Every structure is written in C-alpha cells, then in structure tokens.
mmCIF file of C-alpha atoms and ligand atoms in Angstrom:
data_model
loop_
_atom_site.group_PDB
_atom_site.id
_atom_site.type_symbol
_atom_site.label_atom_id
_atom_site.label_comp_id
_atom_site.label_asym_id
_atom_site.label_seq_id
_atom_site.Cartn_x
_atom_site.Cartn_y
_atom_site.Cartn_z
ATOM 1 C CA MET S 1 68.687 -21.836 -36.304
ATOM 2 C CA ILE S 2 66.509 -18.698 -36.039
ATOM 3 C CA GLU S 3 64.575 -19.631 -39.195
ATOM 4 C CA GLU S 4 63.831 -23.007 -37.752
ATOM 5 C CA LEU S 5 62.565 -21.436 -34.536
ATOM 6 C CA LYS S 6 60.416 -19.001 -36.518
ATOM 7 C CA ASN S 7 58.872 -21.932 -38.364
ATOM 8 C CA LYS S 8 58.169 -23.646 -35.100
ATOM 9 C CA LEU S 9 56.465 -20.493 -33.792
ATOM 10 C CA ASN S 10 54.345 -20.367 -36.957
ATOM 11 C CA LEU S 11 53.417 -23.992 -36.565
ATOM 12 C CA ILE S 12 52.420 -23.477 -32.953
ATOM 13 C CA GLU S 13 50.356 -20.469 -33.940
ATOM 14 C CA THR S 14 48.378 -22.112 -36.741
ATOM 15 C CA ASN S 15 48.025 -25.369 -34.874
ATOM 16 C CA TYR S 16 46.652 -23.869 -31.672
ATOM 17 C CA THR S 17 44.605 -21.182 -33.344
ATOM 18 C CA SER S 18 42.601 -23.764 -35.218
ATOM 19 C CA LYS S 19 42.437 -26.131 -32.235
ATOM 20 C CA ILE S 20 41.141 -23.344 -30.017
ATOM 21 C CA GLN S 21 38.544 -22.502 -32.617
ATOM 22 C CA ALA S 22 37.358 -26.090 -32.854
ATOM 23 C CA CYS S 23 37.307 -26.635 -29.117
ATOM 24 C CA LYS S 24 33.827 -27.613 -27.801
ATOM 25 C CA ASN S 25 34.106 -27.459 -23.999
ATOM 26 C CA VAL S 26 35.932 -25.705 -21.175
ATOM 27 C CA LYS S 27 37.758 -28.825 -19.978
ATOM 28 C CA ASP S 28 39.312 -29.508 -23.422
ATOM 29 C CA LEU S 29 40.209 -25.841 -23.688
ATOM 30 C CA GLN S 30 42.043 -25.960 -20.372
ATOM 31 C CA ASP S 31 44.031 -29.031 -21.507
ATOM 32 C CA LEU S 32 44.855 -27.238 -24.711
ATOM 33 C CA GLN S 33 46.043 -24.186 -22.805
ATOM 34 C CA VAL S 34 48.340 -26.297 -20.630
ATOM 35 C CA ALA S 35 49.727 -28.000 -23.763
ATOM 36 C CA ALA S 36 50.451 -24.635 -25.406
ATOM 37 C CA ILE S 37 51.482 -22.114 -22.781
ATOM 38 C CA GLY S 38 51.493 -24.120 -19.547
ATOM 39 C CA ARG S 39 54.686 -24.643 -17.546
ATOM 40 C CA LYS S 40 55.710 -27.492 -19.836
ATOM 41 C CA GLY S 41 53.753 -26.344 -22.849
ATOM 42 C CA GLU S 42 55.068 -26.312 -26.392
ATOM 43 C CA LEU S 43 55.670 -22.583 -26.546
ATOM 44 C CA THR S 44 57.212 -22.522 -23.074
ATOM 45 C CA GLU S 45 59.594 -25.301 -24.063
ATOM 46 C CA LEU S 46 60.533 -23.459 -27.236
ATOM 47 C CA LEU S 47 61.302 -20.351 -25.237
ATOM 48 C CA LYS S 48 63.869 -22.348 -23.310
ATOM 49 C CA SER S 49 66.038 -22.500 -26.437
ATOM 50 C CA LEU S 50 66.334 -18.717 -26.177
ATOM 51 C CA LYS S 51 69.352 -19.098 -23.944
ATOM 52 C CA ASP S 52 71.315 -20.858 -26.763
ATOM 53 C CA LEU S 53 70.804 -17.980 -29.173
ATOM 54 C CA SER S 54 73.133 -15.121 -29.962
ATOM 55 C CA LEU S 55 72.256 -11.642 -28.730
ATOM 56 C CA GLU S 56 71.109 -10.639 -32.243
ATOM 57 C CA GLU S 57 68.903 -13.696 -32.524
ATOM 58 C CA LYS S 58 67.478 -13.148 -29.073
ATOM 59 C CA LYS S 59 66.443 -9.656 -30.143
ATOM 60 C CA ILE S 60 64.360 -11.128 -32.967
ATOM 61 C CA PHE S 61 63.070 -14.323 -31.421
ATOM 62 C CA GLY S 62 62.288 -12.871 -27.978
ATOM 63 C CA PRO S 63 59.623 -10.350 -29.062
ATOM 64 C CA LEU S 64 58.170 -12.780 -31.626
ATOM 65 C CA SER S 65 57.592 -15.537 -29.116
ATOM 66 C CA ASN S 66 56.293 -13.093 -26.513
ATOM 67 C CA ALA S 67 53.794 -11.669 -29.008
ATOM 68 C CA LEU S 68 52.597 -15.188 -29.776
ATOM 69 C CA LYS S 69 52.206 -15.966 -26.082
ATOM 70 C CA ILE S 70 50.076 -12.869 -25.625
ATOM 71 C CA LYS S 71 48.032 -13.667 -28.704
ATOM 72 C CA LEU S 72 47.382 -17.261 -27.630
ATOM 73 C CA SER S 73 46.518 -16.161 -24.091
ATOM 74 C CA SER S 74 43.893 -13.789 -25.346
ATOM 75 C CA LEU S 75 42.505 -16.408 -27.756
ATOM 76 C CA PHE S 76 42.180 -18.829 -24.848
ATOM 77 C CA GLU S 77 40.508 -16.184 -22.746
ATOM 78 C CA ALA S 78 38.007 -15.224 -25.419
ATOM 79 C CA LYS S 79 37.182 -18.841 -26.207
ATOM 80 C CA ASN S 80 36.789 -19.595 -22.504
ATOM 81 C CA ALA S 81 34.243 -16.777 -22.126
ATOM 82 C CA GLU S 82 32.425 -17.982 -25.236
ATOM 83 C CA LEU S 83 32.223 -21.584 -23.952
ATOM 84 C CA GLU S 84 31.107 -20.496 -20.474
ATOM 85 C CA ASN S 85 28.341 -18.333 -21.925
ATOM 86 C CA ALA S 86 27.197 -21.177 -24.122
ATOM 87 C CA ALA S 87 27.117 -23.489 -21.080
ATOM 88 C CA ILE S 88 25.046 -20.977 -19.072
ATOM 89 C CA ASN S 89 22.633 -20.487 -21.954
ATOM 90 C CA GLU S 90 22.253 -24.221 -22.344
ATOM 91 C CA GLU S 91 21.425 -24.539 -18.607
ATOM 92 C CA LEU S 92 18.938 -21.677 -18.838
ATOM 93 C CA ASN S 93 17.226 -23.231 -21.823
ATOM 94 C CA LYS S 94 16.671 -26.383 -19.804
ATOM 95 C CA THR S 95 14.790 -24.522 -17.014
ATOM 96 C CA ASP S 96 11.644 -22.381 -16.874
ATOM 97 C CA LEU S 97 13.592 -19.360 -15.627
ATOM 98 C CA ASP S 98 12.253 -16.269 -17.390
ATOM 99 C CA LEU S 99 14.944 -13.604 -17.501
ATOM 100 C CA THR S 100 12.519 -11.070 -18.935
ATOM 101 C CA LEU S 101 10.667 -10.911 -15.599
ATOM 102 C CA PRO S 102 11.345 -7.825 -13.437
ATOM 103 C CA ALA S 103 14.482 -8.119 -11.348
ATOM 104 C CA PHE S 104 14.898 -7.570 -7.611
ATOM 105 C CA PRO S 105 13.739 -5.632 -5.673
ATOM 106 C CA PHE S 106 10.214 -6.921 -6.199
ATOM 107 C CA ASN S 107 7.322 -4.508 -5.860
ATOM 108 C CA LYS S 108 6.386 -4.966 -2.221
ATOM 109 C CA GLY S 109 2.917 -3.453 -2.425
ATOM 110 C CA GLY S 110 1.604 -0.871 -0.034
ATOM 111 C CA ARG S 111 -1.318 0.258 2.024
ATOM 112 C CA HIS S 112 -4.699 0.567 0.362
ATOM 113 C CA PRO S 113 -5.795 4.220 -0.015
ATOM 114 C CA LEU S 114 -8.721 3.570 2.335
ATOM 115 C CA ALA S 115 -6.368 2.159 4.943
ATOM 116 C CA ILE S 116 -4.103 5.190 4.467
ATOM 117 C CA ALA S 117 -7.047 7.559 4.941
ATOM 118 C CA GLN S 118 -8.401 5.675 7.951
ATOM 119 C CA LYS S 119 -4.988 5.612 9.593
ATOM 120 C CA ARG S 120 -4.564 9.361 9.099
ATOM 121 C CA MET S 121 -7.872 9.939 10.845
ATOM 122 C CA THR S 122 -7.376 7.490 13.701
ATOM 123 C CA ASP S 123 -3.804 8.791 14.258
ATOM 124 C CA ILE S 124 -5.169 12.285 14.843
ATOM 125 C CA LEU S 125 -8.008 11.013 17.035
ATOM 126 C CA SER S 126 -5.535 8.962 19.094
ATOM 127 C CA LYS S 127 -3.550 12.112 19.748
ATOM 128 C CA LEU S 128 -6.786 13.728 20.914
ATOM 129 C CA GLY S 129 -7.179 10.902 23.420
ATOM 130 C CA PHE S 130 -9.692 8.651 21.650
ATOM 131 C CA ILE S 131 -9.144 4.925 22.074
ATOM 132 C CA TRP S 132 -10.277 2.132 19.761
ATOM 133 C CA ALA S 133 -13.616 0.442 20.301
ATOM 134 C CA HIS S 134 -15.175 -2.353 18.269
ATOM 135 C CA GLY S 135 -18.631 -3.653 17.520
ATOM 136 C CA PRO S 136 -20.088 -6.477 15.423
ATOM 137 C CA PHE S 137 -20.967 -6.089 11.723
ATOM 138 C CA ILE S 138 -24.098 -8.164 12.300
ATOM 139 C CA GLU S 139 -25.990 -6.076 14.821
ATOM 140 C CA ASP S 140 -29.367 -6.359 16.500
ATOM 141 C CA GLU S 141 -32.069 -3.790 15.863
ATOM 142 C CA TYR S 142 -31.792 -2.572 19.441
ATOM 143 C CA HIS S 143 -28.146 -1.442 19.163
ATOM 144 C CA ASN S 144 -28.409 -0.226 15.575
ATOM 145 C CA PHE S 145 -31.712 1.671 16.009
ATOM 146 C CA ASP S 146 -33.797 1.624 19.221
ATOM 147 C CA ALA S 147 -31.108 2.457 21.757
ATOM 148 C CA LEU S 148 -29.993 5.295 19.476
ATOM 149 C CA ASN S 149 -33.426 6.856 19.742
ATOM 150 C CA ILE S 150 -34.302 5.907 16.171
ATOM 151 C CA PRO S 151 -38.015 5.166 16.371
ATOM 152 C CA ALA S 152 -39.727 2.248 14.624
ATOM 153 C CA HIS S 153 -41.169 4.475 11.885
ATOM 154 C CA HIS S 154 -37.816 6.066 10.977
ATOM 155 C CA PRO S 155 -37.065 5.753 7.221
ATOM 156 C CA ALA S 156 -33.648 4.201 7.909
ATOM 157 C CA ARG S 157 -35.497 1.198 9.300
ATOM 158 C CA ASP S 158 -37.270 0.775 6.003
ATOM 159 C CA MET S 159 -36.309 -2.300 3.958
ATOM 160 C CA GLN S 160 -34.939 0.089 1.315
ATOM 161 C CA ASP S 161 -31.878 1.105 3.307
ATOM 162 C CA THR S 162 -31.029 -1.773 5.556
ATOM 163 C CA PHE S 163 -30.000 -5.362 4.959
ATOM 164 C CA PHE S 164 -32.174 -7.322 7.371
ATOM 165 C CA ILE S 165 -31.383 -10.836 8.505
ATOM 166 C CA LYS S 166 -34.508 -12.690 9.536
ATOM 167 C CA ASN S 167 -34.434 -14.196 12.991
ATOM 168 C CA PRO S 168 -37.462 -16.456 13.573
ATOM 169 C CA HIS S 169 -36.983 -16.554 17.352
ATOM 170 C CA LYS S 170 -36.172 -12.986 18.291
ATOM 171 C CA SER S 171 -36.241 -9.593 16.571
ATOM 172 C CA ASP S 172 -34.370 -9.379 13.275
ATOM 173 C CA PHE S 173 -30.667 -8.823 12.909
ATOM 174 C CA VAL S 174 -29.273 -6.180 10.562
ATOM 175 C CA LEU S 175 -25.983 -5.577 8.840
ATOM 176 C CA ARG S 176 -25.065 -2.459 10.774
ATOM 177 C CA THR S 177 -26.010 0.670 8.818
ATOM 178 C CA HIS S 178 -23.625 2.874 10.776
ATOM 179 C CA THR S 179 -20.960 2.623 13.480
ATOM 180 C CA SER S 180 -23.134 4.487 16.009
ATOM 181 C CA GLY S 181 -24.174 1.198 17.633
ATOM 182 C CA VAL S 182 -20.662 0.994 19.078
ATOM 183 C CA GLN S 183 -21.574 4.026 21.223
ATOM 184 C CA ILE S 184 -24.302 1.969 22.863
ATOM 185 C CA ARG S 185 -22.159 -1.127 23.306
ATOM 186 C CA THR S 186 -19.411 0.964 24.911
ATOM 187 C CA MET S 187 -21.713 2.865 27.279
ATOM 188 C CA GLN S 188 -23.373 -0.389 28.345
ATOM 189 C CA LYS S 189 -20.022 -1.782 29.407
ATOM 190 C CA GLN S 190 -18.226 1.283 30.661
ATOM 191 C CA LYS S 191 -19.143 4.325 32.747
ATOM 192 C CA PRO S 192 -17.912 7.866 31.995
ATOM 193 C CA PRO S 193 -15.440 9.320 31.352
ATOM 194 C CA ILE S 194 -15.580 7.663 27.919
ATOM 195 C CA ARG S 195 -13.580 8.751 24.885
ATOM 196 C CA ILE S 196 -13.687 6.243 22.042
ATOM 197 C CA MET S 197 -13.358 6.026 18.269
ATOM 198 C CA ALA S 198 -14.905 3.162 16.352
ATOM 199 C CA PRO S 199 -13.742 2.715 12.764
ATOM 200 C CA GLY S 200 -15.293 -0.001 10.651
ATOM 201 C CA ARG S 201 -17.342 -1.339 7.816
ATOM 202 C CA VAL S 202 -21.034 -0.487 7.406
ATOM 203 C CA PHE S 203 -23.724 -1.712 4.998
ATOM 204 C CA ARG S 204 -26.655 -0.090 3.206
ATOM 205 C CA LYS S 205 -28.982 -1.153 0.428
ATOM 206 C CA ASP S 206 -27.575 1.324 -2.084
ATOM 207 C CA SER S 207 -26.689 0.539 -5.673
ATOM 208 C CA LEU S 208 -23.086 1.084 -6.598
ATOM 209 C CA ASP S 209 -22.418 4.339 -8.466
ATOM 210 C CA ALA S 210 -19.754 7.067 -8.423
ATOM 211 C CA THR S 211 -20.682 8.212 -4.905
ATOM 212 C CA HIS S 212 -22.538 5.248 -3.324
ATOM 213 C CA SER S 213 -21.513 1.780 -2.327
ATOM 214 C CA PRO S 214 -23.523 -0.855 -0.424
ATOM 215 C CA VAL S 215 -20.435 -1.442 1.731
ATOM 216 C CA PHE S 216 -18.387 1.448 3.019
ATOM 217 C CA HIS S 217 -16.504 2.617 6.106
ATOM 218 C CA GLN S 218 -17.205 5.027 8.911
ATOM 219 C CA ILE S 219 -15.457 6.280 12.001
ATOM 220 C CA GLU S 220 -17.584 6.973 15.033
ATOM 221 C CA GLY S 221 -16.469 9.132 17.922
ATOM 222 C CA LEU S 222 -17.953 9.469 21.403
ATOM 223 C CA TYR S 223 -16.939 11.568 24.401
ATOM 224 C CA VAL S 224 -18.984 11.435 27.587
ATOM 225 C CA ASP S 225 -18.040 13.107 30.847
ATOM 226 C CA LYS S 226 -19.307 15.796 33.196
ATOM 227 C CA ASN S 227 -19.936 19.183 31.523
ATOM 228 C CA VAL S 228 -19.215 18.183 27.917
ATOM 229 C CA SER S 229 -20.675 20.872 25.668
ATOM 230 C CA LEU S 230 -20.961 21.939 22.048
ATOM 231 C CA ALA S 231 -17.867 24.091 22.669
ATOM 232 C CA ASP S 232 -15.820 20.905 23.311
ATOM 233 C CA LEU S 233 -17.216 19.371 20.144
ATOM 234 C CA LYS S 234 -16.373 22.443 18.052
ATOM 235 C CA ARG S 235 -12.848 22.665 19.452
ATOM 236 C CA ASP S 236 -12.004 18.966 19.029
ATOM 237 C CA LEU S 237 -13.507 18.612 15.552
ATOM 238 C CA THR S 238 -11.812 21.805 14.359
ATOM 239 C CA VAL S 239 -8.470 20.465 15.593
ATOM 240 C CA PHE S 240 -9.250 17.145 13.893
ATOM 241 C CA MET S 241 -10.092 18.767 10.536
ATOM 242 C CA GLN S 242 -7.014 20.989 10.718
ATOM 243 C CA GLY S 243 -4.929 17.907 11.446
ATOM 244 C CA LEU S 244 -6.316 16.336 8.283
ATOM 245 C CA PHE S 245 -6.363 19.282 5.927
ATOM 246 C CA GLY S 246 -3.749 21.626 7.380
ATOM 247 C CA LYS S 247 -3.674 24.390 9.982
ATOM 248 C CA LYS S 248 -5.386 26.846 7.661
ATOM 249 C CA ALA S 249 -8.417 24.623 7.016
ATOM 250 C CA GLU S 250 -11.676 26.457 7.646
ATOM 251 C CA VAL S 251 -14.432 24.545 9.420
ATOM 252 C CA ARG S 252 -18.145 25.391 9.523
ATOM 253 C CA PHE S 253 -20.861 23.944 11.775
ATOM 254 C CA ARG S 254 -24.409 23.863 10.402
ATOM 255 C CA PRO S 255 -27.560 22.927 12.331
ATOM 256 C CA SER S 256 -28.847 19.519 11.360
ATOM 257 C CA PHE S 257 -30.885 16.619 12.682
ATOM 258 C CA PHE S 258 -29.999 13.151 13.964
ATOM 259 C CA PRO S 259 -32.277 11.159 16.284
ATOM 260 C CA PHE S 260 -29.376 10.348 18.626
ATOM 261 C CA THR S 261 -28.082 13.911 19.110
ATOM 262 C CA GLU S 262 -29.647 17.167 20.233
ATOM 263 C CA PRO S 263 -28.577 19.681 19.079
ATOM 264 C CA SER S 264 -27.134 18.124 15.910
ATOM 265 C CA VAL S 265 -24.675 19.635 13.484
ATOM 266 C CA GLU S 266 -23.196 18.960 10.100
ATOM 267 C CA VAL S 267 -19.468 19.721 9.884
ATOM 268 C CA ASP S 268 -18.231 21.268 6.632
ATOM 269 C CA VAL S 269 -14.701 22.072 5.477
ATOM 270 C CA LYS S 270 -13.808 24.857 3.048
ATOM 271 C CA CYS S 271 -13.116 23.208 -0.313
ATOM 272 C CA VAL S 272 -9.388 22.465 -0.428
ATOM 273 C CA PHE S 273 -9.420 22.459 -4.223
ATOM 274 C CA CYS S 274 -10.937 25.849 -5.107
ATOM 275 C CA GLU S 275 -10.977 27.486 -1.625
ATOM 276 C CA GLY S 276 -14.492 28.614 -2.440
ATOM 277 C CA LYS S 277 -13.278 30.698 -5.390
ATOM 278 C CA ASP S 278 -14.428 28.577 -8.336
ATOM 279 C CA LYS S 279 -18.140 28.662 -9.124
ATOM 280 C CA ASN S 280 -17.628 25.635 -11.413
ATOM 281 C CA CYS S 281 -15.488 23.572 -9.004
ATOM 282 C CA PRO S 282 -16.400 19.904 -9.630
ATOM 283 C CA VAL S 283 -15.511 18.919 -6.046
ATOM 284 C CA CYS S 284 -17.672 21.356 -4.037
ATOM 285 C CA LYS S 285 -20.042 22.080 -6.955
ATOM 286 C CA GLY S 286 -19.290 25.752 -6.529
ATOM 287 C CA SER S 287 -20.651 25.944 -2.967
ATOM 288 C CA GLY S 288 -17.142 26.400 -1.531
ATOM 289 C CA TRP S 289 -17.804 23.893 1.248
ATOM 290 C CA LYS S 290 -17.737 20.139 1.571
ATOM 291 C CA GLU S 291 -19.815 18.241 4.105
ATOM 292 C CA MET S 292 -17.543 15.990 6.147
ATOM 293 C CA MET S 293 -19.422 14.521 9.077
ATOM 294 C CA GLY S 294 -22.464 14.523 11.322
ATOM 295 C CA ALA S 295 -22.147 15.294 15.020
ATOM 296 C CA GLY S 296 -23.975 16.596 18.022
ATOM 297 C CA ILE S 297 -24.608 16.475 21.739
ATOM 298 C CA VAL S 298 -25.661 12.959 22.743
ATOM 299 C CA HIS S 299 -29.459 12.851 23.170
ATOM 300 C CA PRO S 300 -30.521 12.363 26.839
ATOM 301 C CA ASN S 301 -32.603 9.342 25.769
ATOM 302 C CA VAL S 302 -29.466 7.632 24.448
ATOM 303 C CA LEU S 303 -27.630 8.164 27.743
ATOM 304 C CA ARG S 304 -30.663 6.925 29.683
ATOM 305 C CA ASN S 305 -30.870 3.818 27.485
ATOM 306 C CA CYS S 306 -27.354 3.016 28.702
ATOM 307 C CA GLN S 307 -28.039 3.734 32.372
ATOM 308 C CA ILE S 308 -26.056 6.967 32.320
ATOM 309 C CA ASP S 309 -27.761 9.859 34.088
ATOM 310 C CA PRO S 310 -28.155 12.834 31.680
ATOM 311 C CA GLU S 311 -28.490 15.147 34.672
ATOM 312 C CA VAL S 312 -24.912 14.281 35.686
ATOM 313 C CA TYR S 313 -23.212 13.510 32.412
ATOM 314 C CA SER S 314 -23.278 14.870 28.898
ATOM 315 C CA GLY S 315 -21.395 13.966 25.760
ATOM 316 C CA TYR S 316 -20.775 14.657 22.134
ATOM 317 C CA ALA S 317 -20.695 12.185 19.262
ATOM 318 C CA PHE S 318 -19.675 12.312 15.638
ATOM 319 C CA GLY S 319 -19.676 9.999 12.649
ATOM 320 C CA MET S 320 -17.938 10.310 9.307
ATOM 321 C CA GLY S 321 -17.480 8.337 6.113
ATOM 322 C CA VAL S 322 -13.915 7.228 5.456
ATOM 323 C CA GLU S 323 -14.490 7.023 1.684
ATOM 324 C CA ARG S 324 -15.943 10.529 1.566
ATOM 325 C CA LEU S 325 -12.984 12.048 3.397
ATOM 326 C CA ALA S 326 -10.505 9.952 1.434
ATOM 327 C CA MET S 327 -12.050 10.997 -1.893
ATOM 328 C CA PHE S 328 -11.880 14.622 -0.852
ATOM 329 C CA SER S 329 -8.352 14.599 0.533
ATOM 330 C CA LEU S 330 -6.815 12.299 -2.105
ATOM 331 C CA GLY S 331 -8.751 13.812 -5.007
ATOM 332 C CA ILE S 332 -10.467 10.551 -6.011
ATOM 333 C CA LYS S 333 -13.582 11.203 -8.094
ATOM 334 C CA ASP S 334 -15.251 7.770 -8.097
ATOM 335 C CA ILE S 335 -15.874 5.653 -4.991
ATOM 336 C CA ARG S 336 -15.593 2.474 -7.084
ATOM 337 C CA ALA S 337 -11.847 3.124 -7.409
ATOM 338 C CA PHE S 338 -11.511 1.888 -3.802
ATOM 339 C CA TYR S 339 -13.064 -1.496 -4.472
ATOM 340 C CA GLU S 340 -12.029 -2.341 -8.033
ATOM 341 C CA ASN S 341 -8.425 -2.574 -6.858
ATOM 342 C CA ASP S 342 -6.851 -1.558 -10.135
ATOM 343 C CA ILE S 343 -3.143 -1.622 -9.317
ATOM 344 C CA ARG S 344 -2.506 1.410 -11.532
ATOM 345 C CA ILE S 345 -4.743 3.485 -9.276
ATOM 346 C CA LEU S 346 -3.773 1.916 -5.945
ATOM 347 C CA GLU S 347 -0.039 2.395 -6.465
ATOM 348 C CA GLN S 348 -0.482 6.158 -6.801
ATOM 349 C CA PHE S 349 -1.006 6.467 -3.055
HETATM 350 N N1 LIG W 401 -24.665 7.650 12.172
HETATM 351 C C1 LIG W 401 -24.702 8.761 11.253
HETATM 352 C C2 LIG W 401 -24.759 8.215 9.836
HETATM 353 O O1 LIG W 401 -24.479 7.085 9.615
HETATM 354 C C3 LIG W 401 -23.467 9.593 11.422
HETATM 355 C C4 LIG W 401 -23.472 10.317 12.722
HETATM 356 C C5 LIG W 401 -24.049 11.556 12.808
HETATM 357 C C6 LIG W 401 -22.901 9.726 13.822
HETATM 358 C C7 LIG W 401 -24.071 12.245 13.991
HETATM 359 C C8 LIG W 401 -22.909 10.408 15.050
HETATM 360 C C9 LIG W 401 -23.510 11.686 15.108
HETATM 361 O O2 LIG W 401 -22.376 9.906 16.148
HETATM 362 O O3 LIG W 401 -23.504 12.326 16.279
HETATM 363 O O4 LIG W 401 -25.074 8.963 8.952
#
C-alpha cells in the first residue's frame, strides 16, 4: 500500500514539475495549480487516503506528501512570478515608455538668479517703505532725458549708447536707457510724500562681453518729502546694503556727477570677497571696494519739471544694476551666465 502511494507521489511530482515548467500563461498555471493542490486536486485527494494507513505508514507518508505540497506550491509561486514579469515586459515593449528616464519627483525648476537677486533687493526696499512703480520700456526722449535734466548735448543721447526708434510725427522714442524715467512718470501723477522703487529692464547699445550686455536690469529708488537730506539717503542706503551683504558690511559714499541729482554720490561696498586685504583680488581688482549704485539729492530742475516746488520739497534718488549686484553677491564672474541659461549654472542658485 505505502509503496503504491509513494509511486503516486513520484508520479505527481514529475508530472506537475514538467507541466509547470512548460506552462506559458498565468491562466493555465492557475488551472494546473487547482488540479494539483486545489481542494479537489490530485495531491489533496491522495492525502485523503492517509486516514486508511497504519500509524507507521502515516509517519512515512505524511511528511513525504507534505514536502511535495510545499515543493509544488513554491514551484507554482516562482512560475507565477516569472509569467507575470514576462507579461509586464511584453506590455512595456509594446509602448514607448522609457524606464531609463528619471523617476518622480521631477525637477521642478526654480527662480532665475537674476530674479532671486532682484527679489532680495526689492524685499529689503519694501521693508524700508518703498512701493512698486512701473514705466514703459519704450520711452519718449522727454521722460528718459529732458525731464531728468539731461541736456541735448549729453553723450548718453548720442546714437552710440541709445537705441532710438524713429517717430516721423513727433520726437523720437527710445528704448529706455535707465529706470530713472519712472521718477518723472511718478512725480507727474503723484504729489509728495513719494517713496517708490522701480525695478525693470533697460537697454543700451553695448556689445555683449563679460561685464556688458545690451539688455540688463536696474532698480530705481525715489523718496520725495519735506526736509529730505543726504543724511536720509546715507542712512537708508547703508541699511539697504547691510540688508544685502550683512550687518557688518561697510559702505562708502563718494562724490560723483549725475545730471538729475545735486549733490551726486557713488555708493561703494567693502569687497565681500577679500575685505580689502588682497591686492590681487579679482573681484575688486585690489581696490578693496566695489561700486554698487549711483545716488544723490534730486536736482531742483527735475522737481520743477514735475510741478513740485523745490523750495518746499526735496528728495533723494538712487539707481543700481541688478546684474552688477547679483554678480557681486552670488560670485558670478561673467554677465553672459544670466542670459545663456545653461541649466548647470542656473541650478546652482
Ligand atoms: N540712471 C543712472 C544710470 O543709469 C543711475 C542713477 C544714478 C539713478 C543716480 C539715480 C541716481 O536715480 O540718483 O546709470
């Protein structure tokens, strides 16, 4: 009796092992599994004869049939995984899905370094009470030059620097060469107190090199009220520079000239790279200082041009290049890095 049962076990084993191996799809494999070890499967049925065996025989046949059940189960499981994988691969081969592409989360991109720099500056100016003002990129000569006390013979009005747009009916238009025209537009619309910042794009006939670009960005500032003095300018611009470069930043004001301010100053910051200690510093060229912006007390002619009485009101103004400050604070050596948009550079900020 026991020998016969052992033979049957062997038969089941060889039979199903080879059938499992030959099986080509999951459905057939499931049928095969039911036929072998399902509730009415061959092995299950055989196990039912266990009850007719003697205790000795049970001790032999029991473990044998159990071992076979475990073996078949794991064969089914392995084959099932193999068939499922094959099915998935077949599906994938039918589609264009490229599993070598980067997985989630996708690179979401980020702010452009110029936008980062501009936001840093406007955030500080907002805290100092400056509100946004806008002006057109295509400006008339009056707002870009005349009203700012820039006389007709001024070199900036030369064809070399400015992109002119011919206007056969009236005076020419220009692509604004600075954001200072926004001062005029604001003062024409609004009476003091005025406290505005005007960030934006400006245009000059410069060839592109490491430090020049025909299109760049500036931020203009204007504060007009009663009794505004150079002391207000020095305090606010020092706070601004320290906001940008840290509390310890040293600021220096140098006499300068702009047609629209009197007196005029140039605002320098102590080189944040060498702190004025390296005679060969490539950033400040060994001078220890870096020029950051132009500023000054608004020229009485400019106020008058906007129907503001210079005997009653005074103001200060400043203008700075966003690229220049961004290059200095982010350590970027070449202005072209901002416009070439090489991802490898942009993603560093
Ligand atoms: N408009 C000047 C420029 O483009 C910058 C400037 C200097 C603006 C002094 C000002 C100022 O408002 O007061 O170079």
